[in-house]
JSON list of C-alpha atoms in Angstrom, two decimals:
[
{"chain": "A", "resi": 328, "resn": "MET", "atom": "CA", "xyz": [0.37, -0.12, -0.43]},
{"chain": "A", "resi": 329, "resn": "LEU", "atom": "CA", "xyz": [1.28, 2.99, -1.15]},
{"chain": "A", "resi": 330, "resn": "ARG", "atom": "CA", "xyz": [0.30, 6.21, 0.92]},
{"chain": "A", "resi": 331, "resn": "GLN", "atom": "CA", "xyz": [0.73, 10.25, -0.68]},
{"chain": "A", "resi": 332, "resn": "PRO", "atom": "CA", "xyz": [3.25, 12.19, 1.55]},
{"chain": "A", "resi": 333, "resn": "PRO", "atom": "CA", "xyz": [2.56, 15.42, 2.57]},
{"chain": "A", "resi": 334, "resn": "ALA", "atom": "CA", "xyz": [3.02, 18.43, -0.25]},
{"chain": "A", "resi": 335, "resn": "GLY", "atom": "CA", "xyz": [6.70, 19.74, -0.39]},
{"chain": "A", "resi": 336, "resn": "THR", "atom": "CA", "xyz": [7.92, 16.70, 1.89]},
{"chain": "A", "resi": 337, "resn": "GLU", "atom": "CA", "xyz": [9.98, 14.03, 1.05]},
{"chain": "A", "resi": 338, "resn": "GLY", "atom": "CA", "xyz": [8.71, 10.53, 0.56]},
{"chain": "A", "resi": 339, "resn": "SER", "atom": "CA", "xyz": [10.17, 7.25, 2.38]},
{"chain": "A", "resi": 340, "resn": "PHE", "atom": "CA", "xyz": [8.99, 3.72, 1.97]},
{"chain": "A", "resi": 341, "resn": "ARG", "atom": "CA", "xyz": [10.67, 0.14, 2.79]},
{"chain": "A", "resi": 342, "resn": "VAL", "atom": "CA", "xyz": [10.79, -2.42, -0.61]},
{"chain": "A", "resi": 343, "resn": "LEU", "atom": "CA", "xyz": [10.87, -5.65, 2.19]},
{"chain": "A", "resi": 344, "resn": "LEU", "atom": "CA", "xyz": [12.58, -9.03, 0.12]},
{"chain": "A", "resi": 345, "resn": "ASP", "atom": "CA", "xyz": [12.12, -12.23, 1.75]},
{"chain": "A", "resi": 346, "resn": "GLU", "atom": "CA", "xyz": [14.37, -15.69, 0.34]},
{"chain": "A", "resi": 347, "resn": "LEU", "atom": "CA", "xyz": [12.16, -18.53, 1.40]},
{"chain": "A", "resi": 348, "resn": "PRO", "atom": "CA", "xyz": [14.75, -21.73, 1.59]},
{"chain": "A", "resi": 349, "resn": "ALA", "atom": "CA", "xyz": [13.44, -24.63, -0.70]},
{"chain": "A", "resi": 350, "resn": "PRO", "atom": "CA", "xyz": [11.87, -27.59, 1.53]},
{"chain": "A", "resi": 351, "resn": "THR", "atom": "CA", "xyz": [14.85, -30.10, 3.03]},
{"chain": "A", "resi": 352, "resn": "ALA", "atom": "CA", "xyz": [15.27, -33.40, 3.95]},
{"chain": "A", "resi": 353, "resn": "GLY", "atom": "CA", "xyz": [14.64, -33.47, 7.78]},
{"chain": "A", "resi": 354, "resn": "GLY", "atom": "CA", "xyz": [16.87, -32.50, 9.99]},
{"chain": "A", "resi": 355, "resn": "ALA", "atom": "CA", "xyz": [18.28, -29.83, 7.75]},
{"chain": "A", "resi": 356, "resn": "VAL", "atom": "CA", "xyz": [18.76, -26.34, 8.94]},
{"chain": "A", "resi": 357, "resn": "ARG", "atom": "CA", "xyz": [16.58, -23.84, 6.99]},
{"chain": "A", "resi": 358, "resn": "ILE", "atom": "CA", "xyz": [16.77, -19.81, 6.85]},
{"chain": "A", "resi": 359, "resn": "ALA", "atom": "CA", "xyz": [14.27, -17.50, 5.80]},
{"chain": "A", "resi": 360, "resn": "LEU", "atom": "CA", "xyz": [15.73, -14.04, 4.96]},
{"chain": "A", "resi": 361, "resn": "ARG", "atom": "CA", "xyz": [14.01, -10.91, 4.90]},
{"chain": "A", "resi": 362, "resn": "MET", "atom": "CA", "xyz": [15.36, -7.47, 3.53]},
{"chain": "A", "resi": 363, "resn": "SER", "atom": "CA", "xyz": [14.24, -4.03, 3.96]},
{"chain": "A", "resi": 364, "resn": "VAL", "atom": "CA", "xyz": [15.91, -1.67, 1.93]},
{"chain": "A", "resi": 365, "resn": "PRO", "atom": "CA", "xyz": [14.98, 2.53, 2.24]},
{"chain": "A", "resi": 366, "resn": "VAL", "atom": "CA", "xyz": [13.63, 4.24, -0.52]},
{"chain": "A", "resi": 367, "resn": "PHE", "atom": "CA", "xyz": [13.76, 7.68, -0.66]},
{"chain": "A", "resi": 368, "resn": "ALA", "atom": "CA", "xyz": [11.98, 10.28, -3.10]},
{"chain": "A", "resi": 369, "resn": "THR", "atom": "CA", "xyz": [12.83, 13.66, -3.45]},
{"chain": "A", "resi": 370, "resn": "VAL", "atom": "CA", "xyz": [10.26, 17.46, -3.29]},
{"chain": "A", "resi": 371, "resn": "PRO", "atom": "CA", "xyz": [11.23, 18.95, -6.82]},
{"chain": "A", "resi": 372, "resn": "GLY", "atom": "CA", "xyz": [13.31, 21.96, -6.06]},
{"chain": "A", "resi": 373, "resn": "GLN", "atom": "CA", "xyz": [15.63, 19.64, -3.75]},
{"chain": "A", "resi": 374, "resn": "GLN", "atom": "CA", "xyz": [18.89, 17.87, -4.44]},
{"chain": "A", "resi": 375, "resn": "PRO", "atom": "CA", "xyz": [20.54, 15.25, -2.13]},
{"chain": "A", "resi": 376, "resn": "VAL", "atom": "CA", "xyz": [23.83, 15.10, -1.06]},
{"chain": "A", "resi": 377, "resn": "LEU", "atom": "CA", "xyz": [25.80, 12.25, -0.15]},
{"chain": "A", "resi": 378, "resn": "THR", "atom": "CA", "xyz": [29.45, 12.88, 1.48]},
{"chain": "A", "resi": 379, "resn": "TRP", "atom": "CA", "xyz": [31.25, 9.63, 2.26]},
{"chain": "A", "resi": 380, "resn": "ARG", "atom": "CA", "xyz": [33.88, 8.75, 5.10]},
{"chain": "A", "resi": 381, "resn": "VAL", "atom": "CA", "xyz": [36.11, 5.45, 5.33]},
{"chain": "A", "resi": 382, "resn": "GLY", "atom": "CA", "xyz": [37.48, 5.41, 8.14]},
{"chain": "A", "resi": 383, "resn": "GLN", "atom": "CA", "xyz": [39.15, 2.38, 10.80]},
{"chain": "A", "resi": 384, "resn": "ASP", "atom": "CA", "xyz": [38.85, 2.23, 14.76]},
{"chain": "A", "resi": 385, "resn": "ALA", "atom": "CA", "xyz": [39.43, -0.74, 17.21]},
{"chain": "A", "resi": 386, "resn": "ARG", "atom": "CA", "xyz": [36.79, -2.93, 15.56]},
{"chain": "A", "resi": 387, "resn": "GLY", "atom": "CA", "xyz": [37.95, -2.62, 11.88]},
{"chain": "A", "resi": 388, "resn": "ALA", "atom": "CA", "xyz": [37.08, -0.50, 8.95]},
{"chain": "A", "resi": 389, "resn": "TYR", "atom": "CA", "xyz": [34.00, 1.26, 8.08]},
{"chain": "A", "resi": 390, "resn": "LEU", "atom": "CA", "xyz": [32.06, 3.55, 5.80]},
{"chain": "A", "resi": 391, "resn": "SER", "atom": "CA", "xyz": [30.00, 6.38, 6.93]},
{"chain": "A", "resi": 392, "resn": "ALA", "atom": "CA", "xyz": [27.67, 8.01, 4.44]},
{"chain": "A", "resi": 393, "resn": "LEU", "atom": "CA", "xyz": [25.31, 11.41, 5.19]},
{"chain": "A", "resi": 394, "resn": "ASN", "atom": "CA", "xyz": [22.55, 12.11, 3.14]},
{"chain": "A", "resi": 395, "resn": "ARG", "atom": "CA", "xyz": [21.68, 16.06, 3.08]},
{"chain": "A", "resi": 396, "resn": "VAL", "atom": "CA", "xyz": [18.99, 17.46, 1.36]},
{"chain": "A", "resi": 397, "resn": "VAL", "atom": "CA", "xyz": [19.83, 21.03, -0.39]},
{"chain": "A", "resi": 398, "resn": "ALA", "atom": "CA", "xyz": [17.67, 23.69, -1.58]},
{"chain": "A", "resi": 399, "resn": "MET", "atom": "CA", "xyz": [17.94, 24.67, -5.24]},
{"chain": "A", "resi": 400, "resn": "SER", "atom": "CA", "xyz": [16.97, 27.89, -6.91]},
{"chain": "A", "resi": 401, "resn": "ALA", "atom": "CA", "xyz": [15.58, 27.41, -10.02]},
{"chain": "A", "resi": 402, "resn": "SER", "atom": "CA", "xyz": [18.57, 28.59, -11.73]},
{"chain": "A", "resi": 403, "resn": "SER", "atom": "CA", "xyz": [20.27, 25.94, -10.59]},
{"chain": "A", "resi": 404, "resn": "ILE", "atom": "CA", "xyz": [17.59, 23.11, -11.90]},
{"chain": "A", "resi": 405, "resn": "ARG", "atom": "CA", "xyz": [18.22, 24.27, -15.62]},
{"chain": "A", "resi": 406, "resn": "SER", "atom": "CA", "xyz": [18.99, 21.13, -17.25]}
]
């Protein structure tokens, strides 16, 4: 079911993916997998700005991402 977000706001949705294991003989281990993927729809006139950073700490390497939305003027939206 999709609902329309209020005018002028970003829409956010989740896509659910289920992987169901095939039937197996008795005594076998079966694992069902569910993935929930966020999906975002921006508002016309706004531009997402992604900033990526790779770092390392005591636990190992990591990737950090920041998503900011910047309002654009009409002159910067032209093709």
